[in-house]
Coordinates of N, CA, C and O and ligand atoms in Angstrom, one line a residue:
M14 N 0.8 -1.2 0.0 CA -0.1 0.0 0.0 C 0.8 1.2 -0.2 O 1.8 1.2 0.8
E15 N 0.5 2.2 -1.0 CA 1.3 3.4 -1.1 C 1.0 4.5 0.2 O -0.2 4.2 0.8
L16 N 1.9 5.1 0.6 CA 1.5 6.1 1.9 C 0.9 7.2 1.4 O 0.9 7.8 0.1
S17 N -0.2 7.5 2.1 CA -0.9 8.9 2.1 C -1.6 9.2 0.4 O -1.3 10.3 0.0
L18 N -2.3 8.1 0.0 CA -2.9 8.4 -1.4 C -4.1 9.0 -1.1 O -4.7 9.0 -0.2
A19 N -4.3 10.0 -2.1 CA -5.5 10.8 -2.0 C -6.2 10.6 -3.3 O -5.9 10.5 -4.5
R20 N -7.6 10.9 -3.5 CA -8.3 11.0 -4.8 C -9.0 12.3 -4.8 O -9.9 12.7 -3.7
L21 N -8.9 13.0 -6.1 CA -9.8 14.3 -6.3 C -10.7 14.3 -7.1 O -10.2 13.6 -8.2
V22 N -11.9 14.6 -7.2 CA -12.8 14.6 -8.2 C -13.5 16.0 -8.4 O -13.7 16.4 -7.4
Y23 N -13.4 16.4 -9.6 CA -13.9 18.0 -10.1 C -14.6 17.8 -11.4 O -14.5 16.9 -11.9
Y24 N -15.3 18.8 -11.5 CA -15.9 19.1 -12.8 C -15.8 20.7 -13.2 O -15.4 21.6 -12.3
S25 N -15.9 20.8 -14.3 CA -15.6 22.2 -14.9 C -16.2 22.4 -16.1 O -16.7 21.6 -16.8
R26 N -16.3 23.6 -16.8 CA -16.9 24.1 -17.8 C -15.9 24.5 -18.9 O -15.0 25.0 -18.8
N27 N -16.0 23.9 -20.2 CA -15.3 23.9 -21.2 C -15.2 25.4 -21.6 O -16.3 26.3 -21.7
R28 N -14.2 26.2 -21.8 CA -13.8 27.4 -22.2 C -13.0 27.5 -23.5 O -12.5 28.6 -23.9
I29 N -13.0 26.3 -24.3 CA -12.1 26.5 -25.4 C -13.0 26.6 -26.8 O -14.2 26.2 -26.9
A30 N -12.5 27.9 -27.5 CA -13.3 28.4 -28.5 C -13.4 27.4 -29.7 O -12.1 27.1 -30.0
G31 N -14.4 27.2 -30.4 CA -14.2 26.2 -31.5 C -13.8 24.8 -31.2 O -14.3 24.3 -30.1
D32 N -13.3 24.2 -32.1 CA -13.2 22.8 -32.1 C -12.2 22.4 -30.9 O -11.0 22.6 -30.8
A33 N -13.0 21.6 -29.8 CA -12.0 21.3 -28.5 C -11.2 20.3 -28.8 O -10.1 20.0 -27.9
L34 N -11.1 19.4 -29.8 CA -10.5 18.2 -30.0 C -9.1 18.2 -30.1 O -8.3 17.5 -29.2
P35 N -8.6 19.0 -30.7 CA -6.9 19.3 -30.9 C -6.5 19.9 -29.4 O -5.4 19.3 -28.9
E36 N -7.3 20.7 -28.8 CA -6.9 21.2 -27.5 C -7.1 20.0 -26.4 O -6.0 19.9 -25.5
I37 N -7.9 19.1 -26.6 CA -7.9 17.9 -25.6 C -6.8 17.1 -25.9 O -6.1 16.6 -24.7
D38 N -6.5 16.8 -27.0 CA -5.3 16.2 -27.4 C -4.0 16.6 -26.7 O -3.2 15.9 -25.9
A39 N -4.0 17.9 -26.7 CA -2.6 18.7 -26.0 C -2.9 18.3 -24.6 O -1.8 18.2 -24.0
I40 N -4.1 18.6 -23.8 CA -4.2 18.4 -22.3 C -3.8 17.1 -22.0 O -3.1 16.7 -21.2
L41 N -4.3 16.2 -23.0 CA -3.8 14.7 -22.5 C -2.5 14.3 -22.6 O -1.7 13.6 -21.7
A42 N -1.6 14.8 -23.9 CA -0.4 14.7 -23.9 C 0.6 15.2 -22.7 O 1.3 14.5 -22.2
S43 N 0.0 16.3 -22.3 CA 1.0 17.0 -21.0 C 0.6 16.2 -20.0 O 1.6 16.1 -19.0
S44 N -0.8 15.8 -19.6 CA -1.2 15.2 -18.4 C -0.4 13.8 -18.3 O 0.0 13.5 -17.3
R45 N -0.4 13.0 -19.3 CA 0.3 11.9 -19.5 C 1.8 11.9 -19.1 O 2.4 11.2 -18.3
R46 N 2.5 12.9 -19.6 CA 3.7 13.1 -19.4 C 4.0 13.7 -18.0 O 4.6 13.1 -17.3
N47 N 3.2 14.6 -17.4 CA 3.6 15.2 -16.0 C 3.0 14.2 -14.8 O 3.6 14.0 -14.2
N48 N 2.0 13.4 -15.3 CA 1.4 12.5 -14.2 C 2.2 11.3 -14.2 O 2.4 11.0 -12.8
A49 N 2.7 11.0 -15.2 CA 3.5 9.9 -15.0 C 4.9 10.1 -14.1 O 5.2 9.3 -13.2
G50 N 5.4 11.2 -14.2 CA 6.4 11.8 -13.6 C 6.0 12.0 -12.2 O 7.0 11.7 -11.1
A51 N 4.8 12.6 -11.8 CA 4.7 12.7 -10.5 C 3.9 11.4 -9.8 O 3.6 11.7 -8.5
G52 N 3.5 10.5 -10.6 CA 2.9 9.4 -9.8 C 1.3 9.6 -9.8 O 0.8 9.0 -8.8
V53 N 0.8 10.4 -10.4 CA -0.5 10.7 -10.5 C -1.3 10.0 -11.7 O -0.8 9.6 -12.8
T54 N -2.2 9.2 -11.2 CA -3.2 8.5 -12.2 C -4.6 9.1 -12.2 O -5.0 9.8 -11.4
G55 N -5.7 8.7 -13.1 CA -7.0 9.3 -13.2 C -7.5 9.1 -14.5 O -7.2 8.5 -15.4
A56 N -8.8 10.0 -14.5 CA -9.4 9.9 -15.9 C -9.9 11.2 -15.9 O -10.4 12.0 -15.0
L57 N -10.2 11.4 -17.4 CA -10.6 12.7 -17.7 C -12.0 12.5 -18.6 O -11.6 11.6 -19.8
L58 N -13.2 13.2 -18.6 CA -14.4 12.9 -19.3 C -14.6 14.3 -19.9 O -14.4 15.2 -19.3
F59 N -15.0 14.4 -21.1 CA -15.1 15.5 -21.7 C -16.7 15.3 -22.3 O -16.6 14.4 -23.2
N60 N -17.7 16.0 -22.1 CA -19.0 15.7 -22.5 C -20.0 16.9 -22.4 O -19.8 17.4 -21.5
M61 N -20.9 17.2 -23.4 CA -21.5 18.4 -23.1 C -21.3 19.7 -22.7 O -21.7 20.2 -21.9
G62 N -20.0 20.0 -23.1 CA -19.2 21.4 -22.9 C -18.6 21.5 -21.2 O -18.4 22.6 -20.8
C63 N -18.5 20.1 -20.7 CA -18.0 20.0 -19.4 C -16.9 19.2 -19.2 O -16.8 18.1 -20.0
F64 N -16.0 19.2 -18.4 CA -15.1 18.3 -18.1 C -15.5 17.7 -16.7 O -16.0 18.4 -15.6
G65 N -15.0 16.4 -16.5 CA -15.0 15.8 -15.2 C -13.6 15.1 -15.3 O -13.1 14.6 -16.1
Q66 N -13.2 15.4 -14.0 CA -11.8 14.6 -13.8 C -11.4 14.1 -12.6 O -12.0 14.5 -11.5
I67 N -10.8 12.9 -12.5 CA -10.2 12.3 -11.3 C -8.9 12.3 -11.1 O -8.4 11.6 -12.2
L68 N -8.3 12.7 -10.2 CA -7.0 12.4 -10.0 C -6.4 11.8 -8.7 O -7.3 11.9 -7.7
E69 N -5.8 10.7 -8.8 CA -5.2 10.3 -7.7 C -3.7 9.8 -7.6 O -3.2 9.8 -8.5
G70 N -3.1 9.7 -6.5 CA -1.8 9.6 -6.3 C -1.4 10.3 -4.8 O -2.2 10.5 -4.1
P71 N -0.1 10.5 -4.6 CA 0.4 10.9 -3.2 C -0.4 12.3 -3.1 O -0.5 13.2 -4.2
R72 N -0.7 12.8 -1.9 CA -1.7 14.0 -1.8 C -1.1 15.2 -2.3 O -1.6 16.0 -3.0
R73 N 0.1 15.3 -2.0 CA 0.8 16.4 -2.5 C 1.0 16.7 -3.9 O 0.8 17.5 -4.4
A74 N 1.1 15.4 -4.5 CA 1.2 15.5 -6.1 C 0.0 15.7 -6.6 O -0.1 16.6 -7.6
V75 N -1.2 15.4 -6.0 CA -2.4 15.6 -6.7 C -2.8 17.0 -6.4 O -3.3 17.6 -7.4
E76 N -2.3 17.6 -5.0 CA -2.6 19.2 -4.9 C -1.9 20.0 -5.9 O -2.5 20.8 -6.3
A77 N -0.6 19.5 -6.1 CA 0.1 20.6 -7.1 C -0.4 20.3 -8.5 O -0.6 21.2 -9.2
T78 N -0.9 19.3 -8.8 CA -1.5 19.0 -10.2 C -2.8 19.8 -10.4 O -3.3 20.4 -11.1
F79 N -3.7 19.9 -9.3 CA -5.0 20.2 -9.2 C -4.7 21.8 -9.1 O -5.4 22.7 -9.9
E80 N -3.5 22.5 -8.7 CA -3.4 23.9 -8.6 C -3.2 24.3 -9.9 O -3.6 25.5 -10.4
R81 N -2.2 23.6 -10.7 CA -1.8 24.0 -11.9 C -3.4 24.0 -12.9 O -3.3 24.7 -13.7
I82 N -4.0 22.7 -13.0 CA -5.1 22.6 -13.5 C -6.1 23.8 -13.3 O -6.7 24.3 -14.4
Q83 N -6.3 24.1 -12.2 CA -7.1 25.3 -11.8 C -6.8 26.8 -12.5 O -8.1 27.4 -12.7
R84 N -5.7 26.8 -12.9 CA -5.2 28.3 -13.5 C -5.4 28.0 -14.8 O -5.3 29.1 -15.7
D85 N -5.7 26.8 -15.3 CA -5.8 26.7 -16.9 C -7.1 27.4 -17.5 O -8.1 27.2 -17.1
E86 N -6.8 28.4 -18.5 CA -8.0 29.0 -18.9 C -8.8 28.3 -20.2 O -9.5 28.8 -20.6
R87 N -8.3 27.1 -20.3 CA -9.1 26.3 -21.2 C -10.6 26.2 -20.6 O -11.2 25.1 -21.3
H88 N -10.5 26.1 -19.3 CA -11.8 25.9 -18.7 C -11.9 26.6 -17.2 O -11.1 27.5 -17.1
G89 N -13.4 26.8 -16.9 CA -13.6 27.5 -16.0 C -14.6 26.9 -15.1 O -15.0 25.9 -15.2
E90 N -15.0 27.8 -13.9 CA -16.0 27.1 -13.0 C -15.6 25.8 -12.5 O -16.5 24.9 -12.2
V91 N -14.2 25.9 -12.0 CA -13.7 24.5 -11.6 C -14.5 24.0 -10.2 O -14.3 25.0 -9.4
S92 N -15.1 23.2 -10.1 CA -15.8 22.9 -9.0 C -15.2 21.5 -8.2 O -15.5 20.4 -8.9
L93 N -14.8 21.8 -7.2 CA -14.3 20.3 -6.2 C -15.6 19.6 -5.8 O -16.2 20.3 -5.1
L94 N -15.7 18.3 -6.2 CA -16.5 17.6 -5.5 C -16.3 16.7 -4.5 O -16.9 16.2 -3.6
D95 N -14.8 16.5 -4.4 CA -14.2 15.4 -3.5 C -12.9 15.5 -3.3 O -12.3 15.4 -4.6
F96 N -12.3 15.4 -2.2 CA -11.0 15.1 -2.2 C -11.0 14.2 -0.8 O -11.1 15.1 0.3
Q97 N -10.2 13.2 -1.0 CA -10.1 12.2 0.2 C -9.2 11.3 0.3 O -8.7 10.8 -0.9
G98 N -8.6 10.6 1.4 CA -7.7 9.6 1.4 C -8.1 8.2 0.9 O -9.5 8.2 1.0
I99 N -7.5 7.6 0.2 CA -7.9 6.3 -0.5 C -6.9 5.3 0.0 O -5.6 5.6 0.3
D100 N -7.3 3.9 0.0 CA -6.4 2.9 0.2 C -5.6 2.5 -0.9 O -4.4 2.0 -0.8
E101 N -6.4 2.4 -1.8 CA -5.6 2.0 -3.2 C -6.2 2.7 -4.4 O -7.1 3.4 -4.4
R102 N -5.4 2.8 -5.6 CA -5.8 3.4 -6.8 C -6.9 2.6 -7.5 O -6.9 1.5 -7.5
A103 N -7.9 3.4 -8.3 CA -8.7 2.8 -9.0 C -8.3 3.1 -10.7 O -8.9 2.1 -11.3
F104 N -7.5 3.8 -10.7 CA -6.9 3.9 -12.1 C -5.5 3.7 -12.2 O -4.8 4.4 -13.0
S105 N -4.9 2.6 -11.6 CA -3.4 2.4 -11.6 C -3.0 2.2 -12.9 O -1.6 2.6 -13.1
N106 N -3.5 1.8 -13.8 CA -3.0 1.6 -15.3 C -3.0 2.9 -16.0 O -2.8 2.7 -17.3
W107 N -3.6 4.0 -15.7 CA -4.1 5.2 -16.5 C -3.2 6.3 -15.9 O -3.6 6.9 -15.0
S108 N -2.3 6.9 -16.8 CA -1.7 8.1 -16.3 C -2.7 9.3 -16.6 O -2.9 10.2 -15.9
M109 N -3.7 9.2 -17.4 CA -4.9 9.7 -17.7 C -5.8 9.0 -18.7 O -5.5 9.1 -19.8
A110 N -6.7 8.5 -18.3 CA -7.7 7.7 -19.1 C -8.5 8.8 -19.7 O -8.8 9.7 -19.2
F111 N -9.1 8.7 -21.0 CA -10.0 9.7 -21.4 C -11.3 9.1 -22.0 O -11.3 8.1 -22.6
V112 N -12.4 9.7 -21.4 CA -13.7 9.3 -22.1 C -14.2 10.4 -22.8 O -14.3 11.7 -22.4
G113 N -14.5 10.5 -24.2 CA -14.7 11.8 -24.8 C -16.1 11.5 -25.2 O -16.9 10.9 -24.5
S114 N -16.3 12.2 -26.4 CA -17.8 12.6 -26.6 C -18.2 11.8 -28.0 O -19.0 12.0 -28.9
S115 N -17.1 10.6 -28.2 CA -17.6 9.8 -29.5 C -18.8 9.2 -29.3 O -19.4 8.8 -28.4
K116 N -19.5 8.6 -30.5 CA -20.6 7.9 -30.4 C -20.5 6.7 -29.6 O -21.4 6.5 -28.6
L117 N -19.4 5.9 -29.6 CA -19.3 4.7 -28.8 C -19.3 5.1 -27.2 O -20.1 4.5 -26.3
D118 N -18.5 6.2 -26.9 CA -18.5 6.8 -25.6 C -20.1 7.0 -25.0 O -20.4 6.9 -23.9
E119 N -20.8 7.9 -26.0 CA -22.0 8.3 -25.7 C -23.0 7.1 -25.6 O -23.7 7.2 -24.4
D120 N -23.0 6.1 -26.0 CA -23.7 4.9 -26.2 C -23.4 4.3 -24.7 O -24.3 4.0 -23.9
R121 N -22.2 4.0 -24.7 CA -21.9 3.4 -23.1 C -22.2 4.1 -22.1 O -22.5 3.7 -21.0
F122 N -22.1 5.3 -22.2 CA -22.5 6.3 -21.3 C -23.9 6.3 -20.8 O -24.4 6.1 -19.8
A123 N -24.5 6.2 -21.9 CA -26.0 6.2 -21.8 C -26.4 5.1 -21.0 O -27.5 4.8 -20.4
D124 N -25.8 3.7 -21.5 CA -26.2 2.7 -20.6 C -25.9 2.7 -19.2 O -26.8 2.1 -18.5
I125 N -25.0 3.3 -18.9 CA -24.6 3.5 -17.6 C -25.4 4.6 -16.7 O -25.9 4.5 -15.6
A126 N -25.4 5.6 -17.4 CA -26.0 6.9 -16.8 C -27.6 6.9 -16.8 O -28.3 7.9 -16.2
G127 N -27.9 6.0 -17.7 CA -29.5 5.9 -18.0 C -30.3 7.2 -18.3 O -29.6 8.0 -19.0
Q128 N -31.4 7.6 -17.7 CA -32.1 8.6 -18.4 C -31.8 10.1 -17.8 O -32.0 11.2 -18.5
S129 N -30.7 10.3 -17.0 CA -30.4 11.5 -16.3 C -29.6 12.2 -17.4 O -29.6 13.6 -17.4
G130 N -29.0 11.6 -18.3 CA -28.3 12.2 -19.4 C -26.9 12.5 -18.7 O -26.8 12.1 -17.5
F131 N -25.9 13.1 -19.2 CA -24.6 13.2 -18.7 C -24.3 14.6 -18.5 O -24.3 15.4 -19.6
D132 N -24.4 15.3 -17.2 CA -24.0 16.6 -17.0 C -23.3 16.6 -15.7 O -23.9 16.3 -14.5
P133 N -22.0 16.7 -15.8 CA -21.0 16.4 -14.4 C -21.7 17.3 -13.4 O -21.2 17.0 -12.3
S134 N -22.1 18.5 -13.8 CA -22.5 19.6 -12.7 C -23.7 18.9 -11.9 O -23.9 19.6 -10.7
R135 N -24.4 18.0 -12.5 CA -25.5 17.7 -11.5 C -25.2 16.3 -10.9 O -26.0 15.5 -10.3
M136 N -23.9 15.8 -11.1 CA -23.5 14.5 -10.8 C -22.7 14.6 -9.5 O -22.1 15.5 -9.3
S137 N -22.9 13.5 -8.5 CA -22.1 13.5 -7.3 C -21.0 12.8 -7.5 O -20.5 12.1 -8.6
A138 N -19.8 13.2 -6.7 CA -18.4 12.6 -7.0 C -18.6 11.1 -7.1 O -17.9 10.6 -7.9
D139 N -19.4 10.5 -6.4 CA -19.4 9.1 -6.3 C -20.2 8.4 -7.9 O -19.4 7.6 -8.5
S140 N -21.0 9.3 -8.4 CA -21.7 8.7 -9.6 C -20.5 8.9 -10.7 O -20.3 8.2 -11.7
L141 N -19.8 10.0 -10.6 CA -19.0 10.5 -11.4 C -17.7 9.4 -11.6 O -17.2 9.0 -12.4
F142 N -17.2 9.1 -10.1 CA -16.2 8.1 -10.2 C -16.7 6.7 -10.7 O -15.9 6.2 -11.4
E143 N -18.0 6.3 -10.6 CA -18.4 5.2 -11.1 C -18.4 4.9 -12.6 O -17.9 4.0 -13.2
I144 N -18.9 6.1 -13.1 CA -19.0 6.0 -14.5 C -17.4 6.0 -15.3 O -17.2 5.2 -16.0
L145 N -16.7 6.8 -14.7 CA -15.1 7.1 -15.3 C -14.6 5.6 -15.0 O -13.9 5.2 -15.6
H146 N -14.7 5.0 -13.9 CA -13.9 3.8 -13.5 C -14.6 2.9 -14.4 O -13.7 1.9 -15.0
S147 N -15.8 2.6 -14.6 CA -16.4 1.4 -15.4 C -15.9 1.5 -16.8 O -15.8 0.6 -17.5
L148 N -16.0 2.9 -17.3 CA -15.8 2.9 -18.8 C -14.3 2.9 -19.0 O -13.7 2.2 -20.0
A149 N -13.2 3.2 -18.1 CA -11.9 2.7 -18.2 C -11.5 1.3 -18.2 O -10.7 0.8 -18.9
L150 N -12.2 0.7 -17.2 CA -12.2 -0.7 -17.1 C -12.5 -1.4 -18.4 O -11.8 -2.3 -18.9
E151 N -13.5 -0.9 -19.0 CA -14.1 -1.5 -20.2 C -13.3 -1.2 -21.4 O -12.8 -2.1 -22.1
E152 N -12.5 0.0 -21.5 CA -11.4 0.3 -22.4 C -10.2 -0.6 -22.2 O -9.5 -1.2 -23.4
E153 N -9.9 -0.9 -20.9 CA -8.8 -1.8 -20.6 C -9.0 -3.3 -21.2 O -8.2 -3.8 -21.8
R154 N -10.4 -3.7 -21.1 CA -10.7 -4.9 -21.5 C -10.7 -5.0 -23.2 O -10.1 -5.9 -23.6
R155 N -11.1 -3.8 -23.7 CA -11.0 -3.8 -25.2 C -9.6 -4.0 -25.7 O -9.4 -4.3 -26.8
S156 N -8.8 -3.3 -25.0 CA -7.3 -3.3 -25.4 C -6.7 -4.3 -25.2 O -5.3 -4.4 -25.6
D157 N -7.0 -5.3 -24.6 CA -6.2 -6.3 -24.1 C -5.8 -7.2 -25.1 O -6.5 -7.5 -25.9
Ligands
FMN1 C1 -9.6 19.9 -18.1 C2 -8.2 19.7 -17.9 C3 -7.4 18.5 -17.2 C4 -6.1 18.9 -17.2 N1 -5.3 17.8 -16.7 C5 -4.3 17.6 -16.4 C6 -3.6 16.8 -15.8 O1 -4.0 15.7 -15.2 N2 -2.1 16.8 -15.6 C7 -1.5 17.9 -15.8 O2 -0.2 17.9 -15.7 N3 -2.0 18.8 -16.8 C8 -3.5 18.6 -16.7 N4 -3.8 19.9 -17.5 C9 -3.2 20.8 -18.2 C10 -2.7 21.8 -17.1 O3 -3.5 23.0 -16.9 C11 -1.3 22.7 -17.8 O4 -1.5 23.2 -19.1 C12 -0.2 21.5 -17.9 O5 0.0 20.7 -17.0 C13 1.2 22.4 -18.2 O6 2.1 21.6 -18.3 P1 3.1 21.4 -19.6 O7 3.7 22.7 -19.6 O8 4.1 20.2 -19.2 O9 2.6 21.0 -20.8 C14 -5.4 20.0 -17.7 C15 -6.0 21.0 -18.2 C16 -7.2 20.9 -18.4 C17 -7.9 22.3 -19.1

């Protein structure tokens, strides 16, 4: 068991003007590079103009990463949903998993989220976590 692991869950509003996908590619590239170096893992979701993200790792590393993310002008209204100590990681194989707005993700999301639709601002930290976790596990199985 790693010492003092923590998990942080937040959502925010997209502020990228125009096509968001190239910017998201850039965000994922720097996330994967920086997070791998800092021992941070997690998942990022982009849908309906919102981001939802889970960061997990050593508490200090998660805090430092989140501070940097909060200053990023590509999103706004960053709202912390949860920050708590955990015993083990849920995304240990992912420096940053991504769940996007592809048709496939949408369909799988719809299966999981049911009729409520996906709007992270209306979701609890637990449901955001469950959705991202199950989609990441499914992705892992598909790429095996
Ligand atoms: C929604 C969102 C999520 C992000 N997630 C991460 C992340 O998990 N890790 C990270 O290092 N940077 C993340 N970033 C990017 C940071 O805000 C920042 O641009 C980056 O860390 C700068 O590092 P670089 O100079 O190495 O590219 C995210 C940005 C946004 C808008």
